[in-house]
Coordinates of C-alpha atoms in Angstrom, one line a residue:
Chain A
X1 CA 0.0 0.0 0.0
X2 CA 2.8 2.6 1.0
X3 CA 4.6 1.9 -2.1
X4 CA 1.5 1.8 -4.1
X5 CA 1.3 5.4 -2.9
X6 CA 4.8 6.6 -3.2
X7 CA 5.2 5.3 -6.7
X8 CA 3.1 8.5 -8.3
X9 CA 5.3 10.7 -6.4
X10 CA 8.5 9.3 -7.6
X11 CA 7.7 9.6 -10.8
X12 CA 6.4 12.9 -10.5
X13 CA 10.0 13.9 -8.7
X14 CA 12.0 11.3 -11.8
X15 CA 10.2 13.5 -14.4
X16 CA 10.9 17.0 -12.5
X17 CA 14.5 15.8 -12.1
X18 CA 14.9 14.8 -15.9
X19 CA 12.9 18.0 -17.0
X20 CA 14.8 20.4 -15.3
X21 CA 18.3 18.8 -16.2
X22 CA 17.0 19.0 -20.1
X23 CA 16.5 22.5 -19.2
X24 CA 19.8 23.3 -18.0
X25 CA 21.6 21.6 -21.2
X26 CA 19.3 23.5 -23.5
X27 CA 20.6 26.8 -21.7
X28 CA 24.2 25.3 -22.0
X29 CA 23.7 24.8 -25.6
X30 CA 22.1 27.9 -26.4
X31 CA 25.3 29.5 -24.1
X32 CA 27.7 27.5 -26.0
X33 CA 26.1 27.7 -29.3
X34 CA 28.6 29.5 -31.6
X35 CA 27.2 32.6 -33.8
X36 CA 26.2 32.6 -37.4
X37 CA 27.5 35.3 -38.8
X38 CA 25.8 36.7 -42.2
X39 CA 27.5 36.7 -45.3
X40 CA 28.9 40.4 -45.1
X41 CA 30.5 40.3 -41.9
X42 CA 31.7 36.6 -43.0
X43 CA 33.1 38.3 -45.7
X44 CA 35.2 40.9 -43.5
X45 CA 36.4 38.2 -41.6
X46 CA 38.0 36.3 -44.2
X47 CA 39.1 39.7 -46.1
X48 CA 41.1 40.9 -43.2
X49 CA 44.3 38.6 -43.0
X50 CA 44.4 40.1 -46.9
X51 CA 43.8 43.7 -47.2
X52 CA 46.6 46.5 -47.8
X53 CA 45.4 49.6 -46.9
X54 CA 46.7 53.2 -45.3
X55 CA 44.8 55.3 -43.7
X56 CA 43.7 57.3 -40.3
X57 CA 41.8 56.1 -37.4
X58 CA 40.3 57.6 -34.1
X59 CA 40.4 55.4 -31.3
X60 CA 37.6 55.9 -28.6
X61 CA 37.3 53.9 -25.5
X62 CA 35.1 54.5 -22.2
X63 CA 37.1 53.7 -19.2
X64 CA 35.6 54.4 -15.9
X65 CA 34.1 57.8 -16.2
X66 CA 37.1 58.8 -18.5
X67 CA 36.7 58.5 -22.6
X68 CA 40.4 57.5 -23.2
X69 CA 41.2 58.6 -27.3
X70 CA 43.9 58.4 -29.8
X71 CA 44.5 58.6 -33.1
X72 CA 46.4 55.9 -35.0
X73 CA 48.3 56.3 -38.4
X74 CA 47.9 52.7 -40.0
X75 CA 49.5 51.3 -43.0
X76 CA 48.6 47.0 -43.6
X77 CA 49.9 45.0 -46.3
X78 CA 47.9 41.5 -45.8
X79 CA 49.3 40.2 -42.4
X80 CA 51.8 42.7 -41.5
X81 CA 50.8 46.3 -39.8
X82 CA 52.4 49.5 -39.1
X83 CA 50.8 51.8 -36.5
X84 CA 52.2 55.3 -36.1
X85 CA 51.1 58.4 -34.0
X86 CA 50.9 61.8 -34.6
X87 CA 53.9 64.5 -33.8
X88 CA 50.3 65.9 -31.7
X89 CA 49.9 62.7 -30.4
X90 CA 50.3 61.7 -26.6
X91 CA 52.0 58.7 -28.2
X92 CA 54.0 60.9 -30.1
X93 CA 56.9 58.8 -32.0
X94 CA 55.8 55.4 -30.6
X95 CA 55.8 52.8 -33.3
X96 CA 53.7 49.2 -33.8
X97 CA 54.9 46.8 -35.7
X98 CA 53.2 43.6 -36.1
X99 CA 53.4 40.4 -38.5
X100 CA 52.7 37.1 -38.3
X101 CA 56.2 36.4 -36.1
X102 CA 56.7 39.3 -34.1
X103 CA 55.2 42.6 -32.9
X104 CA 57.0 44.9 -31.1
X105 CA 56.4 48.1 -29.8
X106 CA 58.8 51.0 -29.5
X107 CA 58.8 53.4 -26.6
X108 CA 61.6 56.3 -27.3
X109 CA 61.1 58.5 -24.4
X110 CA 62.7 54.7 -22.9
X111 CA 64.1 53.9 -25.9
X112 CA 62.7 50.5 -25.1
X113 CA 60.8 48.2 -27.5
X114 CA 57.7 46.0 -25.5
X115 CA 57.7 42.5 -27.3
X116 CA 54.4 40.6 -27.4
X117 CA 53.4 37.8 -28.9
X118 CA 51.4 39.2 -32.2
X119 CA 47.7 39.4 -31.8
X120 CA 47.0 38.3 -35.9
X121 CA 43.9 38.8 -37.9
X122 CA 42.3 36.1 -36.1
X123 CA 41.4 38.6 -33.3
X124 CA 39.0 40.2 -34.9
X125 CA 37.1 36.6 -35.2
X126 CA 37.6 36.6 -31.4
X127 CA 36.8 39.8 -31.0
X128 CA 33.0 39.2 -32.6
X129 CA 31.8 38.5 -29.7
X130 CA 31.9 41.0 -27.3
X131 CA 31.4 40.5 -23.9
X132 CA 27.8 40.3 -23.5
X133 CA 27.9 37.6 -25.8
X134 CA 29.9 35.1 -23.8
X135 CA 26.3 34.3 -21.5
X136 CA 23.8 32.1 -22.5
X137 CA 21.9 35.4 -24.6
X138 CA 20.9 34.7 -28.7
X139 CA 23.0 36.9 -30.9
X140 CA 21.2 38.2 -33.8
X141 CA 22.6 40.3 -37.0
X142 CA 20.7 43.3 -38.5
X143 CA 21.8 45.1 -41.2
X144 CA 21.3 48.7 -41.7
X145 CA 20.5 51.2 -44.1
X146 CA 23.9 52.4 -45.9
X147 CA 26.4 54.9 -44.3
X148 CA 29.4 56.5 -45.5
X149 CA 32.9 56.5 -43.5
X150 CA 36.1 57.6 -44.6
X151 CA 34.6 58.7 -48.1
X152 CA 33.6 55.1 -48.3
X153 CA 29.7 53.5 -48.8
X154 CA 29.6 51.4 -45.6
X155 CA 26.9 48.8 -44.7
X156 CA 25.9 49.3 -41.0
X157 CA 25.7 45.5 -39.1
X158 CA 24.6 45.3 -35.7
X159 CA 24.5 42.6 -33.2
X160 CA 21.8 42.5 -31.3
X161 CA 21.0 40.8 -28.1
X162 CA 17.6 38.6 -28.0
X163 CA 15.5 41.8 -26.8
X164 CA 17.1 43.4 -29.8
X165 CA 19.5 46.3 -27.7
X166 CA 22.4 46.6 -29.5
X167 CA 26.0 45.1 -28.3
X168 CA 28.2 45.8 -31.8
X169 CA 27.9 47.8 -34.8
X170 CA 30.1 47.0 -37.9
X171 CA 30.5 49.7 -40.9
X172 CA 31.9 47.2 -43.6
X173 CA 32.6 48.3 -47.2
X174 CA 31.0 45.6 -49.1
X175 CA 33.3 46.1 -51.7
X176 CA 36.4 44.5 -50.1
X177 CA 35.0 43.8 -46.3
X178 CA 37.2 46.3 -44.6
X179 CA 35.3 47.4 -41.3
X180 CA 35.8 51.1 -41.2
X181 CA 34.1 51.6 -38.3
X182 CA 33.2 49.4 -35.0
X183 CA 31.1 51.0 -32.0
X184 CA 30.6 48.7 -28.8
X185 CA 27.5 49.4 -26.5
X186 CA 27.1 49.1 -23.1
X187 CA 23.8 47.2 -21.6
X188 CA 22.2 50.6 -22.1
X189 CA 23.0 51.1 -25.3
X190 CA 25.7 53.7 -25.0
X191 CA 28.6 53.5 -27.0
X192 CA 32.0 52.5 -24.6
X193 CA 34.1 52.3 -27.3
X194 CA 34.6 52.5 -31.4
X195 CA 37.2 52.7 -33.8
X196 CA 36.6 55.0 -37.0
X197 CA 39.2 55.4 -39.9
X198 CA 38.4 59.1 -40.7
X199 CA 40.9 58.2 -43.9
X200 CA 41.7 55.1 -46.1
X201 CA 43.8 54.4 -49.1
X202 CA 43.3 50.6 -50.8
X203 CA 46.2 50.7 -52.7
X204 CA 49.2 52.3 -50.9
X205 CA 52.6 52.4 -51.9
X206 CA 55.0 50.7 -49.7
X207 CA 58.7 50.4 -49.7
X208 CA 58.9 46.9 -47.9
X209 CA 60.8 47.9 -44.7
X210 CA 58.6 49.5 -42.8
X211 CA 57.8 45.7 -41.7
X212 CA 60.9 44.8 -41.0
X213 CA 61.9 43.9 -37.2
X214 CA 62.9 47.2 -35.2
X215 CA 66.5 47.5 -35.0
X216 CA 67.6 50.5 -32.8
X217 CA 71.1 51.0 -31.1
X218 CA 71.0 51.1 -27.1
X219 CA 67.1 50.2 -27.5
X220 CA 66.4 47.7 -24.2
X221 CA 64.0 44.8 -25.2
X222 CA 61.7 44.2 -22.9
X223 CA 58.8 41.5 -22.4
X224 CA 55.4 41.2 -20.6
X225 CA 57.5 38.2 -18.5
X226 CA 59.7 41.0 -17.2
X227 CA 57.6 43.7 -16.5
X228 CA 55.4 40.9 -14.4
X229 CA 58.5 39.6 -12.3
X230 CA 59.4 43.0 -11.8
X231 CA 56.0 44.2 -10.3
X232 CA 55.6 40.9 -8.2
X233 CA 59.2 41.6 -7.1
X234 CA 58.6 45.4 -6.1
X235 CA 55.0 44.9 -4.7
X236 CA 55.5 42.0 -3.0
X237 CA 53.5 39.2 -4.8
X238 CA 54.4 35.3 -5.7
X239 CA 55.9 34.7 -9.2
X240 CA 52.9 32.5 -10.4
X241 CA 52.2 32.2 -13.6
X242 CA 49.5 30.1 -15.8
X243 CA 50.8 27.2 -17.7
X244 CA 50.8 27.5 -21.4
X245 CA 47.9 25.5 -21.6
X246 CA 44.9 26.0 -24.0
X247 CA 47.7 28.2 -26.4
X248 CA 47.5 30.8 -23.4
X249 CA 50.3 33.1 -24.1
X250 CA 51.5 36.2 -21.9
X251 CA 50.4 39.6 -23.4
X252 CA 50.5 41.8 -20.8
X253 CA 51.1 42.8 -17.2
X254 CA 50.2 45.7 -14.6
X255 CA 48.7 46.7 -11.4
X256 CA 44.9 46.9 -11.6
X257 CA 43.5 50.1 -9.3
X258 CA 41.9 48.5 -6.4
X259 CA 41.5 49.5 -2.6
X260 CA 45.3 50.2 -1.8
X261 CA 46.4 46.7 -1.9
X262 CA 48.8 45.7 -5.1
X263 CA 46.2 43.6 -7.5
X264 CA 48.1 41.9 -10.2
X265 CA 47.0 41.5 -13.6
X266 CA 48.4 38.7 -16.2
X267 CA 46.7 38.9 -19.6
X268 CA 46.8 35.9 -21.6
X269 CA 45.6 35.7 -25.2
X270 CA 44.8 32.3 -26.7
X271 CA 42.7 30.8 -29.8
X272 CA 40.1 30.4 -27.2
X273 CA 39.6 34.1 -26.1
X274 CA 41.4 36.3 -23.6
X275 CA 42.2 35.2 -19.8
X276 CA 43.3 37.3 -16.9
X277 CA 45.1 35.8 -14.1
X278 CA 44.9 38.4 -10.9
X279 CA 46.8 38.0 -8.0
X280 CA 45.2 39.6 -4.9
X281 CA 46.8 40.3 -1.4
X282 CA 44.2 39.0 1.1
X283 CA 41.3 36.8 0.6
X284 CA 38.3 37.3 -1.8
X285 CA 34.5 35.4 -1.8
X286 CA 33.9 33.3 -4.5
X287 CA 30.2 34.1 -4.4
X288 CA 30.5 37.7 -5.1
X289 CA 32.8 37.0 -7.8
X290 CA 30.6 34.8 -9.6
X291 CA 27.5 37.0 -9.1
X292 CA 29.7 39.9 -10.8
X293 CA 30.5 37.8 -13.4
X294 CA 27.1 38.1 -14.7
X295 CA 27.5 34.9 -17.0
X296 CA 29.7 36.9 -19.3
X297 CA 32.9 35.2 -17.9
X298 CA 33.8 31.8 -16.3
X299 CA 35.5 32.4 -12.8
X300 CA 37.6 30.1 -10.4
X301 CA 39.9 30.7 -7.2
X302 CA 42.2 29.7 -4.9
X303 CA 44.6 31.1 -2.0
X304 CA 48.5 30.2 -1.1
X305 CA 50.4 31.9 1.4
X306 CA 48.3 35.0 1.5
X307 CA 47.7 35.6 -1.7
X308 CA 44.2 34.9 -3.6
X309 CA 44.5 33.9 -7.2
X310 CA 41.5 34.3 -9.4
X311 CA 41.6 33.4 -13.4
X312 CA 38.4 35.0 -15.6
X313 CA 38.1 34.3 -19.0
X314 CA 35.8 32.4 -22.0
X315 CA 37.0 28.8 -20.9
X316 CA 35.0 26.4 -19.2
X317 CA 34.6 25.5 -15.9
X318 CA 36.7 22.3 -16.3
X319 CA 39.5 24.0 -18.3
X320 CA 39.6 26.7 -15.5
X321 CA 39.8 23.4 -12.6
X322 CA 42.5 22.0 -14.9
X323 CA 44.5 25.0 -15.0
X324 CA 44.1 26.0 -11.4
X325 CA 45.0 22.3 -10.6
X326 CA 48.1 23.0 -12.5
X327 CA 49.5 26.3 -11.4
X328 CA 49.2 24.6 -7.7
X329 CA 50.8 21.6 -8.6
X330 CA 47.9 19.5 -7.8
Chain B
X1 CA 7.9 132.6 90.7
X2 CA 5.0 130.3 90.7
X3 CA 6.2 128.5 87.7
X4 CA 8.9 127.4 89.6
X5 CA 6.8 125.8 92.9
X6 CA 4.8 124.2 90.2
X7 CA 7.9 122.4 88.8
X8 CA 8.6 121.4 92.1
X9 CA 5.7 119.9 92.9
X10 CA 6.0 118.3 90.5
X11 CA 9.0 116.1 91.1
X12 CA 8.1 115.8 94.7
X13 CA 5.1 113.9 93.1
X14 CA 6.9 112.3 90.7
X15 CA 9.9 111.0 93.6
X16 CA 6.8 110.3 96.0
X17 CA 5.3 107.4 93.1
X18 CA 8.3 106.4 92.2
X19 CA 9.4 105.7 95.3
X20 CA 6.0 103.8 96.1
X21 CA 6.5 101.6 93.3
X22 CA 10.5 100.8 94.1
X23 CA 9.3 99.8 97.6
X24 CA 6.4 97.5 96.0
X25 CA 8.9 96.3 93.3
X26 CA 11.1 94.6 96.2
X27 CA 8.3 93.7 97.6
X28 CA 6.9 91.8 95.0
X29 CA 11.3 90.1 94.2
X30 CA 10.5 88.9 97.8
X31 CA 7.7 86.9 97.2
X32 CA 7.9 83.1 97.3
X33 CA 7.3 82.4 94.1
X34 CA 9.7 84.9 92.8
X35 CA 12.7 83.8 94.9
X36 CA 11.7 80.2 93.9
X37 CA 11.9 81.2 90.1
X38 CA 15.1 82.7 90.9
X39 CA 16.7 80.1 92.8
X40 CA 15.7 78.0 89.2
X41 CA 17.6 79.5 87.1
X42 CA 20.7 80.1 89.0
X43 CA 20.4 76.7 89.2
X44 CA 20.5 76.1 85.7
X45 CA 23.9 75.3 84.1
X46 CA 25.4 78.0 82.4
X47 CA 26.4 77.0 78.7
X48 CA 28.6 78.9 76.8
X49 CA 26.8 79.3 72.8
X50 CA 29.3 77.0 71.0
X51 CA 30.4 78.1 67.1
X52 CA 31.6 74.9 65.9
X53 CA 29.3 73.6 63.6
X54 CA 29.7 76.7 62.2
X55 CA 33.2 76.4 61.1
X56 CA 32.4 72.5 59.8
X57 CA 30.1 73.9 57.8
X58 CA 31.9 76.6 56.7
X59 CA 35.3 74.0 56.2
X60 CA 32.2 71.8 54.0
X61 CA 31.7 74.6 51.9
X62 CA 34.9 75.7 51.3
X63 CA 35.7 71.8 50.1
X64 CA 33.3 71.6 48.3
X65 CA 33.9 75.1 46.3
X66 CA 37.2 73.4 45.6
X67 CA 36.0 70.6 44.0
X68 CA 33.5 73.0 41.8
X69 CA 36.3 75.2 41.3
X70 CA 38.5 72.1 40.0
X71 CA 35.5 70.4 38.2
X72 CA 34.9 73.8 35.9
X73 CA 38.4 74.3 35.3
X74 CA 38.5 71.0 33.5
X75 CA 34.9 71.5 32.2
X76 CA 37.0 74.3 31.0
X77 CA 39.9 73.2 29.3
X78 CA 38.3 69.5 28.1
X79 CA 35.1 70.5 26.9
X80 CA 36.5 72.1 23.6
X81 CA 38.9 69.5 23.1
X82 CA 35.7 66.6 23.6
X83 CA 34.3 69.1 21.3
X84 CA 37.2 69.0 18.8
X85 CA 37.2 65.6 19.3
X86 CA 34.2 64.1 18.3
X87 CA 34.3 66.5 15.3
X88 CA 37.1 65.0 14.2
X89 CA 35.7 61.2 14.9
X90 CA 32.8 62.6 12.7
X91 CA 35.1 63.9 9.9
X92 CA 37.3 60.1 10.3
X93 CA 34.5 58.3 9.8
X94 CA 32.9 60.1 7.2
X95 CA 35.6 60.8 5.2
X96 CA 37.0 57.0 5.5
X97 CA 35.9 54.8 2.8
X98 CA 32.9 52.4 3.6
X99 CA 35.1 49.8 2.4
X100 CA 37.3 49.8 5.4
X101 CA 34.3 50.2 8.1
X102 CA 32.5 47.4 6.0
X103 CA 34.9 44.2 5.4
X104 CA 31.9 42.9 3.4
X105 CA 32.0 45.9 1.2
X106 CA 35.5 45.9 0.8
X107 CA 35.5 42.6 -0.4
X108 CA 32.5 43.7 -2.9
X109 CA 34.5 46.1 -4.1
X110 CA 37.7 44.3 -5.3
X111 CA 35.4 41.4 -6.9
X112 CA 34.1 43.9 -9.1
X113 CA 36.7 45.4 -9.7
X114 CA 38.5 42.7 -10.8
X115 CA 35.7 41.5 -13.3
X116 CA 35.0 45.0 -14.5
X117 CA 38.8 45.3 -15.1
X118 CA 38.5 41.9 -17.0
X119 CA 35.6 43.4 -18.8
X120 CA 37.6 46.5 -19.8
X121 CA 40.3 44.9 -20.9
X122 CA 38.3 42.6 -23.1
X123 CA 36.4 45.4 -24.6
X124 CA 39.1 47.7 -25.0
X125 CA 41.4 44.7 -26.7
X126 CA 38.7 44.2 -29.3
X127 CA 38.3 48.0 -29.7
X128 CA 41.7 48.5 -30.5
X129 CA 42.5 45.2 -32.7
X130 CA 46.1 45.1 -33.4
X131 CA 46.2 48.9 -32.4
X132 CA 47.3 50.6 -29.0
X133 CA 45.3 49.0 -26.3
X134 CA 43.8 51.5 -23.7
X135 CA 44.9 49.8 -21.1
X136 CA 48.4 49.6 -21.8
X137 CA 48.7 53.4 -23.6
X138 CA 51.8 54.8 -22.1
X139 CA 52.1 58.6 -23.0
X140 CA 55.3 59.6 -24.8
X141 CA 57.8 62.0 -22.0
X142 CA 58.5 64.7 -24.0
X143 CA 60.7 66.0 -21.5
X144 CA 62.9 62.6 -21.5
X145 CA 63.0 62.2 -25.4
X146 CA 65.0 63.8 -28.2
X147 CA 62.7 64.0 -31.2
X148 CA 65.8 63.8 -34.2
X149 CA 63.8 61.6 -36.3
X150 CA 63.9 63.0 -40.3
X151 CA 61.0 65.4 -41.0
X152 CA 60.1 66.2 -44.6
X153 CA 61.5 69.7 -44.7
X154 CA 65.0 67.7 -43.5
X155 CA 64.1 66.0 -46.8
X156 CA 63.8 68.7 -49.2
X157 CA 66.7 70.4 -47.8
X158 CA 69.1 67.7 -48.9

């Protein structure tokens, strides 16, 4: 009789427990599910590694309450780049170079050139999907109604999130796929950065050596490797670093503004999508963390000898174990 | 002449009562009653009046001015300083940020700040492309560099 009674219920509690599970995938997938990009913006992502161009282009980015701006004097042929700035410039007499093997970065008031691995064409794949679209939102594609940038016929492309409020809009000339202009939006809708060539040429002349490796007397080479063991050294922080992993490769290192106490950033750059390793003096709840994380960005943590280490990025949660199992030698 | 009888009658009169009355006066100090009355109060003990509680009460007050004296004195001196100093408790803990009064906020603050740092970074990365990354912008010293590159007047002078 009791189990005559208790069998409707377990069912009940089997089918709740199978239905919500289902659920859960289907919200995985949807996260997971990669984006189908239209034909244009295809189009500009295949052109990129190929186009030779010159031109001008204002850099605009939101950070904090500050709108931090440049102007960048670009010259591409196919993989390799040149960026130069202005005599006007705050970067005044700074140089990029960039290929397929290199890119280095010329400081002269140091005369010091910053090596980092090179970034490639293949970040602007990456770099489709802005923040907002790492969580488990649809992305959709809307075309506009045409614009002109740079002297150029442009066909406005936005990404829109599932409500339809805009995350990314791409200017490309349909002509040869260059994106002329790119403005990111907040959830808001307000723009918190862009990039907008104000000048192009598609057929520049170039000598040929202005992609050559940067060879300056006296000029001190320095690498995101060093500039990390020297802030751990001077601020008092372990030399931990993530494995390489996943393609992770340094890019960068610096002190993040916090509440007094040295935070450490380590920005790695993979196939997979950026990840920042921080190194935090004191201890940190993983709860809040997560809950900031707003299901744009994966999150894991540990502490050692006083020190909290937190990695954020696009990996999963078992990629993040796996490398957090590594750096402590588990 | 006769004025002056007159006068003297007068004060014979006058001496004859008065001298009545002294007689009945002693007359009447005689009487039982009256020596009885008498003999009472020699009898009673003669005190001297006695000033001391006086002068305890007068050393009491003189204390106890002291003390007042002593107690507004540092009323005095300590009152502005309490004053100052709760100002200044006031000013500490309004001007200290909630962060340190709140360990729960604090830590808020430096989990956000770490994912909106991530967020930047990400943003700003895919802003910039291959370009100068906000983030890592590093303003050219004028002071500390030597601008002899070749300009294109150098150029046209050769």
């Amino acid at each position: 009789m009791t189990l005559y009674r208790a069998f409707p219920i377990a069912v009940i509690c089997a089918a709740g427990l199978v239905l919500a599970q289902d659920r859960g995938r289907g919200h995985q997938k949807q996260g997971d599910r990669k984006i189908e990009f239209p034909p244009l913006v295809r189009k500009a992502i295949e052109a990129a590694p190929r186009l030779s161009y010159a031109g001008e282009r204002d850099i605009q980015f939101r950070r904090g309450p500050n709108l931090v701006r440049h102007r960048e004097n670009v010259i591409k042929n196919g993989p390799r780049f040149r960026i130069e700035f202005s005599g006007e410039s705050d970067f005044a007499g700074q140089i990029i170079i960039e290929t397929p093997e290199f890119r280095q970065h010329y400081f002269p008031d140091k005369n010091e050139i910053f090596m980092t691995p090179p970034r490639g064409d293949g970040a602007l794949l990456r770099s489709m999907r802005p923040p907002g679209a790492f969580g488990k939102r649809h992305v959709q594609f809307r075309e506009g109604e045409l614009a002109v940038v740079a002297g150029k016929q442009t066909t406005p492309v936005s990404m829109v999130d599932e409500k339809g409020n805009p995350m990314m809009r791409l200017y490309i000339d349909p002509r040869n796929g260059m994106i002329l202009k790119r403005e990111f939006f907040d959830p808001v809708g307000t723009v918190v950065g862009l990039h907008e060539y104000t000048s192009i040429d598609y057929t520049p002349n170039f000598r040929g050596d202005e992609f050559k490796p940067m060879k300056i007397r006296g000029a001190r080479i320095v690498t995101p490797l060093d500039v990390a063991k020297k802030l751990m050294r001077e601020n008092g922080l372990l030399e931990v670093f993530l494995p390489a992993d996943f393609g992770l490769r340094l890019e960068n290192a610096r002190l993040v503004p916090g509440d007094g106490k040295p935070t450490l950033l380590l920005f790695y750059q993979s196939q997979r999508g950026h990840v920042s390793f921080y190194q935090v003096t004191g201890n940190l709840d993983p709860k809040k963390l997560r809950r900031e994380a707003r299901g744009e960005f994966r999150t894991t943590n540990w502490s050692d000898r006083g020190k909290t280490f937190v990695i954020v990025g696009e990996l999963s949660d078992p990629e993040l174990a796996q490398l957090s199992r590594k750096v402590r030698g588990n | 002449m006769k004025h002056r009888d007159n006068e003297r009658e007068l004060l014979e009169e006058r001496l004859a009562k008065r001298f009545d009355s002294e007689v009945e006066l002693d007359i009447a100090l005689r009487s039982k009653p009256q020596t009885r009355i008498a003999s009472m109060v020699k009898s009673l003990p003669c005190e001297e009046p006695s000033m001391a509680w006086r002068s305890r009460l007068n050393e009491g007050i003189v204390r106890q001015r002291g003390r007042i004296q002593v107690q507004n004195k540092l009323k005095w001196m300590f009152a502005p300083v309490a004053g100052l100093g709760l100002a200044g408790l006031f000013a500490v803990l309004i001007l200290t940020p909630q962060r340190l009064l709140m360990p729960g906020a604090k830590s808020v603050a430096i989990e956000r700040s770490i994912l909106d740092d991530h967020r930047d970074a990400v943003i700003s990365r895919a802003v910039a492309g291959r370009g100068l990354v906000a983030q890592e912008a590093r303003p050219t010293d004028r002071s500390g560099w030597n601008k002899d590159s070749w300009e294109e007047s150098d150029i046209e002078a050769l």
